[in-house]
Tab-separated table of C-alpha atoms and ligand atoms in Angstrom:
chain	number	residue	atom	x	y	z
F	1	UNK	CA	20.762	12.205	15.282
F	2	UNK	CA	22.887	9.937	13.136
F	3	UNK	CA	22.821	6.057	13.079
F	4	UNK	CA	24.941	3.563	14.167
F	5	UNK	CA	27.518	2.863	12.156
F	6	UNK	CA	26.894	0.045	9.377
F	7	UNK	CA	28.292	-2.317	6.789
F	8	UNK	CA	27.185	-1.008	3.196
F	9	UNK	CA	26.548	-2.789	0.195
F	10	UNK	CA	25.037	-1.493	-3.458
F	11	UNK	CA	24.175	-4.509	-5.784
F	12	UNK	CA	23.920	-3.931	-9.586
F	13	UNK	CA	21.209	-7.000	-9.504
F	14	UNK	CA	18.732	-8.898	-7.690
F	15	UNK	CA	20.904	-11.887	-7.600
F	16	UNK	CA	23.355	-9.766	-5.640
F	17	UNK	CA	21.214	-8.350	-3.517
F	18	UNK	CA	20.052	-11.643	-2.967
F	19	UNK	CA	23.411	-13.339	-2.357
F	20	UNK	CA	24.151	-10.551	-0.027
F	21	UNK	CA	21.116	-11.144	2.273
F	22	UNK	CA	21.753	-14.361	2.443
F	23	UNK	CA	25.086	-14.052	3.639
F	24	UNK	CA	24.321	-11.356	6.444
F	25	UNK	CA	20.778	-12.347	7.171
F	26	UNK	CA	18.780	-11.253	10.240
F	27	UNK	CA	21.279	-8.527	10.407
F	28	UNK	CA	20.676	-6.983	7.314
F	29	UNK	CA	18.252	-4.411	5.869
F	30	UNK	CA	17.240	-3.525	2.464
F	31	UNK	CA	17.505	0.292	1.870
F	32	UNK	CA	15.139	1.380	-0.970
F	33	UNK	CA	13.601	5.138	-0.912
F	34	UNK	CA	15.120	5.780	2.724
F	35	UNK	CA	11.960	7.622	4.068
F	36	UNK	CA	10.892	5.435	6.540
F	37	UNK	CA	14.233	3.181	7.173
F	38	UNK	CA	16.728	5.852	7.505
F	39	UNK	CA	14.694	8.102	10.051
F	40	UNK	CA	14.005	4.955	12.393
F	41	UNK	CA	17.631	4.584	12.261
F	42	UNK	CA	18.807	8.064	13.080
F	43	UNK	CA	16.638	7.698	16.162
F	44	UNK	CA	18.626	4.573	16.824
F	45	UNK	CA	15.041	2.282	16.804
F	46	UNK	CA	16.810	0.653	13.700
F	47	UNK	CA	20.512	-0.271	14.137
F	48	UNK	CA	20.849	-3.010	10.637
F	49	UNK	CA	24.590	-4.300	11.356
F	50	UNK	CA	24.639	-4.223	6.879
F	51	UNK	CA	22.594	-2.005	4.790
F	52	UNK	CA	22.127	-3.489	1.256
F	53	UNK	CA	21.330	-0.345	-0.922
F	54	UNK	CA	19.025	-1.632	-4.086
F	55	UNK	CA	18.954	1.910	-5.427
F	56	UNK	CA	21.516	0.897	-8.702
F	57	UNK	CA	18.728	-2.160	-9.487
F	58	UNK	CA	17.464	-0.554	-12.276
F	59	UNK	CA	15.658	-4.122	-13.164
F	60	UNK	CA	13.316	-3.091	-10.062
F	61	UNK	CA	12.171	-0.009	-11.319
F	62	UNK	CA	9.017	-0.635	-14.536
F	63	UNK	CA	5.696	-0.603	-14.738
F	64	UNK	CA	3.712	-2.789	-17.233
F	65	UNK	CA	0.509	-4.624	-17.497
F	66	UNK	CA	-0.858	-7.712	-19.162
F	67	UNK	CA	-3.901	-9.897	-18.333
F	68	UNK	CA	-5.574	-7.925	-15.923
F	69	UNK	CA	-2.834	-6.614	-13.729
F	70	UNK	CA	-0.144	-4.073	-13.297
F	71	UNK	CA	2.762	-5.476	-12.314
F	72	UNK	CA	5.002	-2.634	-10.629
F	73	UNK	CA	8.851	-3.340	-10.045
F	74	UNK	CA	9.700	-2.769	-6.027
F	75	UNK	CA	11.748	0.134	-6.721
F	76	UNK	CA	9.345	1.957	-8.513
F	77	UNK	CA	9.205	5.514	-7.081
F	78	UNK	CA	5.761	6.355	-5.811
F	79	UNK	CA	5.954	9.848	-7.617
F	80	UNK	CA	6.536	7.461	-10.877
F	81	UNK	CA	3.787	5.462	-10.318
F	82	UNK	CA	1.604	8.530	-9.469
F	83	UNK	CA	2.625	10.532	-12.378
F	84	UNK	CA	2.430	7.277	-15.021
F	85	UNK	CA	-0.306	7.353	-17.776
F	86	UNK	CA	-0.745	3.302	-17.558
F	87	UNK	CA	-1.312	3.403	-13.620
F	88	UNK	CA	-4.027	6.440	-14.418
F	89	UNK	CA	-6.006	4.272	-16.872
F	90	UNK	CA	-5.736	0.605	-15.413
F	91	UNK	CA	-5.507	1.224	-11.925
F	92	UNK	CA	-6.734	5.233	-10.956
F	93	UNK	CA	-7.532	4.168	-7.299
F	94	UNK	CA	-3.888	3.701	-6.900
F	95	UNK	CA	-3.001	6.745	-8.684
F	96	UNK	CA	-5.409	8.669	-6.224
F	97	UNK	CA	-4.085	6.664	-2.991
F	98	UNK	CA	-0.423	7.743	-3.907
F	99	UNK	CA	-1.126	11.665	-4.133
F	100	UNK	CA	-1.813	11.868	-0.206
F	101	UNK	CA	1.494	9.640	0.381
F	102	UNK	CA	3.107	11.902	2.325
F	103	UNK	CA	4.684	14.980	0.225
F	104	UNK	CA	6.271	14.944	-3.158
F	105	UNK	CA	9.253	15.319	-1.985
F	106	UNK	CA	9.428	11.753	-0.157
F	107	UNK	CA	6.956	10.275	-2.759
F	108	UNK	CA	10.238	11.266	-5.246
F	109	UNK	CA	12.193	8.805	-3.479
F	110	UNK	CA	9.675	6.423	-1.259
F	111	UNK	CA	9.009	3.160	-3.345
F	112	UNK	CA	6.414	0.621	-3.921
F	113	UNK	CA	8.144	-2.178	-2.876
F	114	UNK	CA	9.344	-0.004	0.007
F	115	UNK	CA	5.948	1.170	1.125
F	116	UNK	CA	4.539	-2.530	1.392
F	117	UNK	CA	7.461	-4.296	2.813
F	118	UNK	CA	7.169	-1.592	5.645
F	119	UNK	CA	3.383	-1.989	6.312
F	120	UNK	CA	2.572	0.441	7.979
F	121	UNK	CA	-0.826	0.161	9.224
F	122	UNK	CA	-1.914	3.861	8.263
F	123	UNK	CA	-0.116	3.492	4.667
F	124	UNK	CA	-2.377	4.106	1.722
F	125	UNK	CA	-0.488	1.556	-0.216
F	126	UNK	CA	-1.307	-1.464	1.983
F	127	UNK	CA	-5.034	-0.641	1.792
F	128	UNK	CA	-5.330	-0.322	-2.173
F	129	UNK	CA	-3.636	-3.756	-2.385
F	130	UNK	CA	-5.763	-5.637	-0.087
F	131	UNK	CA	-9.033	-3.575	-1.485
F	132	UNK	CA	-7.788	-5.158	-4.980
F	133	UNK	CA	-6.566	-8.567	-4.115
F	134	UNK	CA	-3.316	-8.121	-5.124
F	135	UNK	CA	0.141	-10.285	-4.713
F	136	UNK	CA	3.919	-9.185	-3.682
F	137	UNK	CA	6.670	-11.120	-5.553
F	138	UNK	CA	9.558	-11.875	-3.664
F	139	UNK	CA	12.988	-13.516	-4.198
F	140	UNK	CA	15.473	-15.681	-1.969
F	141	UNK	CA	17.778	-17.999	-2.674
F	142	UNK	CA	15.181	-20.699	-2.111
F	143	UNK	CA	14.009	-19.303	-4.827
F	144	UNK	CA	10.528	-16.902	-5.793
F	145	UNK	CA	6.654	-16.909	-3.922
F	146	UNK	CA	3.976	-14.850	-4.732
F	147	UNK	CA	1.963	-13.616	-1.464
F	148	UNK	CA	-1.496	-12.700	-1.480
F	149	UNK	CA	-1.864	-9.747	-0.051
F	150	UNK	CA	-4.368	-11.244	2.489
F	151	UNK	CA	-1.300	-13.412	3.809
F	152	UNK	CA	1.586	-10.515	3.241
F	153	UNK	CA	0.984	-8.510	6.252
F	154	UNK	CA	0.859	-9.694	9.987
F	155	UNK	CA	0.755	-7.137	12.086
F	156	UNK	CA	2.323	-3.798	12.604
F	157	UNK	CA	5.419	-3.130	10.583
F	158	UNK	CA	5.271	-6.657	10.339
F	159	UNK	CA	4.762	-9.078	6.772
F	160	UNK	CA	5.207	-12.585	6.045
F	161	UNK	CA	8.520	-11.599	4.011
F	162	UNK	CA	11.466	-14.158	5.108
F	163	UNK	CA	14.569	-11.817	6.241
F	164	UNK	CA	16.691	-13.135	3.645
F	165	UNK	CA	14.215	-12.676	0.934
F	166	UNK	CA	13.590	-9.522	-1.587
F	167	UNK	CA	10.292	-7.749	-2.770
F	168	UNK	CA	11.031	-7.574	-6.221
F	169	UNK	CA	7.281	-7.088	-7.661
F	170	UNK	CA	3.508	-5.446	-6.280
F	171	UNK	CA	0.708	-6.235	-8.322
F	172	UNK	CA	-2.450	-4.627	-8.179
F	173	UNK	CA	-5.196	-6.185	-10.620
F	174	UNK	CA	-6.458	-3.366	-12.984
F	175	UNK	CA	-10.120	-2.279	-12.707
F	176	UNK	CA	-12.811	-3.873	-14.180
F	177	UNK	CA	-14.122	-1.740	-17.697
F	178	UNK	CA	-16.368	1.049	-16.505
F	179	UNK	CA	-15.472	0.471	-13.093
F	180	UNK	CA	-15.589	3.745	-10.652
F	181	UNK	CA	-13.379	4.046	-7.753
F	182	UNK	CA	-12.632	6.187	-5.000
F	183	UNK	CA	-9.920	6.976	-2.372
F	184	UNK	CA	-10.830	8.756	1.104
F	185	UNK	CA	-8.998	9.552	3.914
F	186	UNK	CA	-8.626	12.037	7.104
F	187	UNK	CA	-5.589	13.151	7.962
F	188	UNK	CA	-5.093	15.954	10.541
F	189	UNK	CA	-2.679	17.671	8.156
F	190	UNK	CA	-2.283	17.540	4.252
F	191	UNK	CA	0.486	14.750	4.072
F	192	UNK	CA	0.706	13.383	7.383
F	193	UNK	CA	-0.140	9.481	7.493
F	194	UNK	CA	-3.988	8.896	7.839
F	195	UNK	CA	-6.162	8.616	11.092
F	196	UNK	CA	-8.106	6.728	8.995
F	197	UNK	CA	-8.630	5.844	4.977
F	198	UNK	CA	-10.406	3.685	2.697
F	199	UNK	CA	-9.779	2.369	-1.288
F	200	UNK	CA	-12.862	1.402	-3.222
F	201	UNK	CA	-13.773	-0.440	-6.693
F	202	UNK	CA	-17.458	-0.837	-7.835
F	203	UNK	CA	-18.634	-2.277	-10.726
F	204	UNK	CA	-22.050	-1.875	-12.176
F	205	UNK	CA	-24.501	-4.331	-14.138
F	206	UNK	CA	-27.439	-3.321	-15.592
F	207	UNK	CA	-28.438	-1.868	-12.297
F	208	UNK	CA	-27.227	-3.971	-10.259
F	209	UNK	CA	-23.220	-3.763	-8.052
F	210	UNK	CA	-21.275	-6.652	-9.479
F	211	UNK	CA	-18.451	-6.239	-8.104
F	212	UNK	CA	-17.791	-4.520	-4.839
F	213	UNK	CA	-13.966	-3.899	-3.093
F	214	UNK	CA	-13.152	-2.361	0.118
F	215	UNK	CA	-9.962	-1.559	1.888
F	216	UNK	CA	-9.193	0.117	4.737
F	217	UNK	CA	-6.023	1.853	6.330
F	218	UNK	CA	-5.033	3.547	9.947
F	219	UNK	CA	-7.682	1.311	11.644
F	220	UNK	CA	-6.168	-1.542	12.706
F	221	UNK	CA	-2.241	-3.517	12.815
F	222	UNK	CA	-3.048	-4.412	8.969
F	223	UNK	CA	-4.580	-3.059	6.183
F	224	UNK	CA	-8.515	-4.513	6.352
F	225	UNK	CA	-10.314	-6.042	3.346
F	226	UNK	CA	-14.162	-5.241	4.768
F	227	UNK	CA	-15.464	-8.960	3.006
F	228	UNK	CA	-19.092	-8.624	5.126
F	229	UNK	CA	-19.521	-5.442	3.546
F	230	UNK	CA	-18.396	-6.344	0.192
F	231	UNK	CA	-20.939	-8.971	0.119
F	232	UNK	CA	-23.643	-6.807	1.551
F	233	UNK	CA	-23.322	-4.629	-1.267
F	234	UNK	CA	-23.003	-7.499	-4.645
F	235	UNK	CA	-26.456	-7.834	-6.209
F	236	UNK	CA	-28.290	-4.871	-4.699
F	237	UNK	CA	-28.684	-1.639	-6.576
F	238	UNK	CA	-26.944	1.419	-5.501
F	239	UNK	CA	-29.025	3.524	-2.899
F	240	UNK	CA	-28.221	5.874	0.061
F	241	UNK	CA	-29.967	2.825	2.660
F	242	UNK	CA	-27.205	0.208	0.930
F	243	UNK	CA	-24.158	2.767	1.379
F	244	UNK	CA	-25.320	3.374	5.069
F	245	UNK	CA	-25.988	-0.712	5.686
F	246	UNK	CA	-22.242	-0.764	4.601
F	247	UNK	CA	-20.617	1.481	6.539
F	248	UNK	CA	-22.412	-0.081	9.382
F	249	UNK	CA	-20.386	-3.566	8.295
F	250	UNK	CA	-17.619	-1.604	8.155
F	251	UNK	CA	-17.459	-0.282	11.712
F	252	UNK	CA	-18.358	-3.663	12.940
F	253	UNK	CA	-14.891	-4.994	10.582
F	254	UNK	CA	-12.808	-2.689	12.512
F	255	UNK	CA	-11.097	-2.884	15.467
F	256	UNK	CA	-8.565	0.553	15.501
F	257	UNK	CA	-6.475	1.541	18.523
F	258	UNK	CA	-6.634	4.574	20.167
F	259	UNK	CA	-3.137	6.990	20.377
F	260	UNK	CA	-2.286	10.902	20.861
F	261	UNK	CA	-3.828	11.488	17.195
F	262	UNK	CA	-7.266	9.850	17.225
F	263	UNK	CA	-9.492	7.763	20.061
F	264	UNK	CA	-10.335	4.257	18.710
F	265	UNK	CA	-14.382	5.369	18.721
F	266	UNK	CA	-12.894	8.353	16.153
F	267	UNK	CA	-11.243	6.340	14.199
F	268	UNK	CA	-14.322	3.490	13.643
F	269	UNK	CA	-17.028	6.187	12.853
F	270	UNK	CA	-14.547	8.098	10.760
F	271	UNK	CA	-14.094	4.409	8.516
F	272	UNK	CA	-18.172	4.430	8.059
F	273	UNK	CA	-18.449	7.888	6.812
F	274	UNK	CA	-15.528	7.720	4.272
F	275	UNK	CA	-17.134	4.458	3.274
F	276	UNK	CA	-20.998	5.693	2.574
F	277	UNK	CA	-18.626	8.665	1.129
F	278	UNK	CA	-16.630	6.830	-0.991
F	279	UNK	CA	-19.198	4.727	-2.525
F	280	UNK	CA	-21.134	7.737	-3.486
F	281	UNK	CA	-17.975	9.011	-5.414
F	282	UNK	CA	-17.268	5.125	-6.726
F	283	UNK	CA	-21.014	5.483	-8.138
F	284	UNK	CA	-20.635	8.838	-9.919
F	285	UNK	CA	-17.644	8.026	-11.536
F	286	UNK	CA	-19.618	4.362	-12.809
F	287	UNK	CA	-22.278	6.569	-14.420
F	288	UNK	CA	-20.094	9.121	-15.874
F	289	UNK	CA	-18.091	6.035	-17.368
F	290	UNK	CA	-21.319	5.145	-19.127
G	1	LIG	C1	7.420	12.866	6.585
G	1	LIG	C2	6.959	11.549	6.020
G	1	LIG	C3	5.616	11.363	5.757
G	1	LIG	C4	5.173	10.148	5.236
G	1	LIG	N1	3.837	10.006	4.996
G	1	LIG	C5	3.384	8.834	4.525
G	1	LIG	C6	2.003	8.645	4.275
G	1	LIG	O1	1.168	9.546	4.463
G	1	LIG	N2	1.597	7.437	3.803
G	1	LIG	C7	2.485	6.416	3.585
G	1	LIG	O2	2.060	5.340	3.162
G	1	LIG	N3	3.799	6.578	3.794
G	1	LIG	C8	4.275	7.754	4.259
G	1	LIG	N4	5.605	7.908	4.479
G	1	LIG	C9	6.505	6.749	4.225
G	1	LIG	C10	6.909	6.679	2.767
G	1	LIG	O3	5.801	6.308	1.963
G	1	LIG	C11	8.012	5.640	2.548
G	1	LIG	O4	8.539	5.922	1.306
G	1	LIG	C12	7.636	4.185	2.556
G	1	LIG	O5	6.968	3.804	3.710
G	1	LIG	C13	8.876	3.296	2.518
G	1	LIG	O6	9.360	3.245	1.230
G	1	LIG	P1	10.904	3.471	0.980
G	1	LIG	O7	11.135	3.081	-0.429
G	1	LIG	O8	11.293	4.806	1.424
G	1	LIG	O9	11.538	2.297	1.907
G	1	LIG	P2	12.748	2.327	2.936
G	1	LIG	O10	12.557	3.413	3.942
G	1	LIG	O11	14.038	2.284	2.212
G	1	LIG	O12	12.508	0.902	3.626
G	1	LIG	C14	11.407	0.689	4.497
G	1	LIG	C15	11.442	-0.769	4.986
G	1	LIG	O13	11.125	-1.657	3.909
G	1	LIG	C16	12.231	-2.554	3.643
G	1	LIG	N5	12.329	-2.659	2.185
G	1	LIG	C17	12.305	-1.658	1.285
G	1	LIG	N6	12.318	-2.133	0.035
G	1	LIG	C18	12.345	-3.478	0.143
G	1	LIG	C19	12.369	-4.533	-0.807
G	1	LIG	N7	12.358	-4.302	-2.124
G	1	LIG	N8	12.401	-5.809	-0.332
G	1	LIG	C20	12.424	-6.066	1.005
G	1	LIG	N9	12.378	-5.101	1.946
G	1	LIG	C21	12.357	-3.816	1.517
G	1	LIG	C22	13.450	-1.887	4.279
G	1	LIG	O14	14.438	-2.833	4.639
G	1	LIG	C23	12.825	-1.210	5.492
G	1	LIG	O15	12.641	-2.146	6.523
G	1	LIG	C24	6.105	9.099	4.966
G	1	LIG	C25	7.464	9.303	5.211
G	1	LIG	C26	7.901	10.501	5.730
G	1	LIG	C27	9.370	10.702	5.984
């Protein structure tokens, strides 16, 4: 199918693309990678009266880091991010989330900013950045917020982002020295979105977790930050019981839907077994670190 017809627009800068959204406002969409946008408007469940194409925003597209985070530009392409050597050594969970994105071939042209002003609720992207605490820049011609990532996404396809207003930045706070990590998810097919997922960061003191981060994807309208079980697990030492108390907390975070892939029950077992799982590959990669 082929969408309605449109008003298009390609701004050299953010100040254009800004200008421009404020002049055609609810009417308007951003186009970044295309891979979700364009096929929800060929089947006509998009129909933006102006589409303001930010692919000629170079300015978008970096990655650098500085103080603890890595600050990635909204048109970052997810094969980019994937592929960079700074992403690999200050943030590897994201690296890891981004290789089951889909396939290469959208990750070549799906972006950062792209994936998390979409939200999907089975996106690996959403999950990492609420597993990590992380904040979404955004511009309007009110001027720039940062959003927690806790207060970015609503609901389903649905974020706190104003319609007049650009993501321009994601950032993702690197992991802690000697930090392990690990990214899990079923999918019923290599590159299809997940029925279920989870993003973890655990840090390890003399013995003891310090530090404990959990996010979860595809089980529930938003990406869910599992805080009971994050707590559960800070100042215990690592042992099968703990990983099994938290997937327990997990389960009882989550509230999935059922649909045509996966039953609800599925999909809230399936988060407790990639979460014991997943902190048993988080701890292996702590003690290989030391
Ligand atoms: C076959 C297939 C499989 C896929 N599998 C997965 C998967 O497993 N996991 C996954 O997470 N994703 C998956 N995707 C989606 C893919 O990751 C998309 O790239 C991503 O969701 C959207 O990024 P994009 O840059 O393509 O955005 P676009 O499609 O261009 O835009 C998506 C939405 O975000 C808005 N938007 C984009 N950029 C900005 C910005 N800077 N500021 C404000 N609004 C903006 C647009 O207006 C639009 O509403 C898949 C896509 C396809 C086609």
């Amino acid at each position: 199918m082929k969408p309605a017809a449109f008003e298009y627009f390609a701004p050299l800068s953010a100040d254009e693309a800004i200008d421009l959204l404020r002049e055609h406002g609810d009417g308007a969409k951003i186009l970044a990678g295309g891979q979700s946008l364009v096929p929800l408007m060929n089947m006509r469940l998009a129909r933006p009266a102006v589409i303001i194409d930010i692919n000629r925003i170079e300015a978008l597209a970096y990655i650098a880091d500085g103080n603890g985070v890595l600050r990635v530009g909204a048109l970052t392409r997810q094969r980019a991010a994937e592929r960079s050597a700074r992403v690999a050594e200050r943030c590897p969970l994201l690296r890891d989330a981004l290789r089951l994105v889909g396939h290469a071939q959208i990750r070549n042209r799906g972006t950062i900013g792209g994936s998390i002003a979409h939200a999907d609720p089975a996106a690996e992207l959403t999950a990492v950045l609420a597993a990590l605490g992380g904040e979404v820049t955004v511009r309007g011609h009110r001027g720039t917020r940062t959003i927690a990532a806790s207060d970015f996404f609503v609901s389903y396809l649905t974020t706190s982002l104003d319609s007049h207003e650009l993501v321009t930045e994601v950032r993702f706070p690197a992991l802690p020295s000697g930090a392990g990590w690990s990214w899990m998810e079923i999918a019923r097919r290599h590159g299809d979105f997940a029925l279920a997922g989870v993003g973890i960061v655990l840090a390890v003191r003399r013995g003891v977790i310090a530090d404990a981060r959990i996010g979860l994807t595809g089980v529930g309208p938003t990406p869910v930050r599992a805080a009971d079980a994050e707590r559960l697990l800070v100042g215990r030492s690592p042992a099968e019981e703990l990983w099994q108390a938290a997937a327990e907390a997990v389960r009882g975070a989550v509230d999935p839907d059922g649909d045509i892939h996966a039953s609800a029950a599925y999909r809230k077992h399936v988060a407790g077994v990639l979460t014991a799982r997943a902190l048993r590959e988080a701890l292996s990669r702590v003690r290989e670190a030391a």
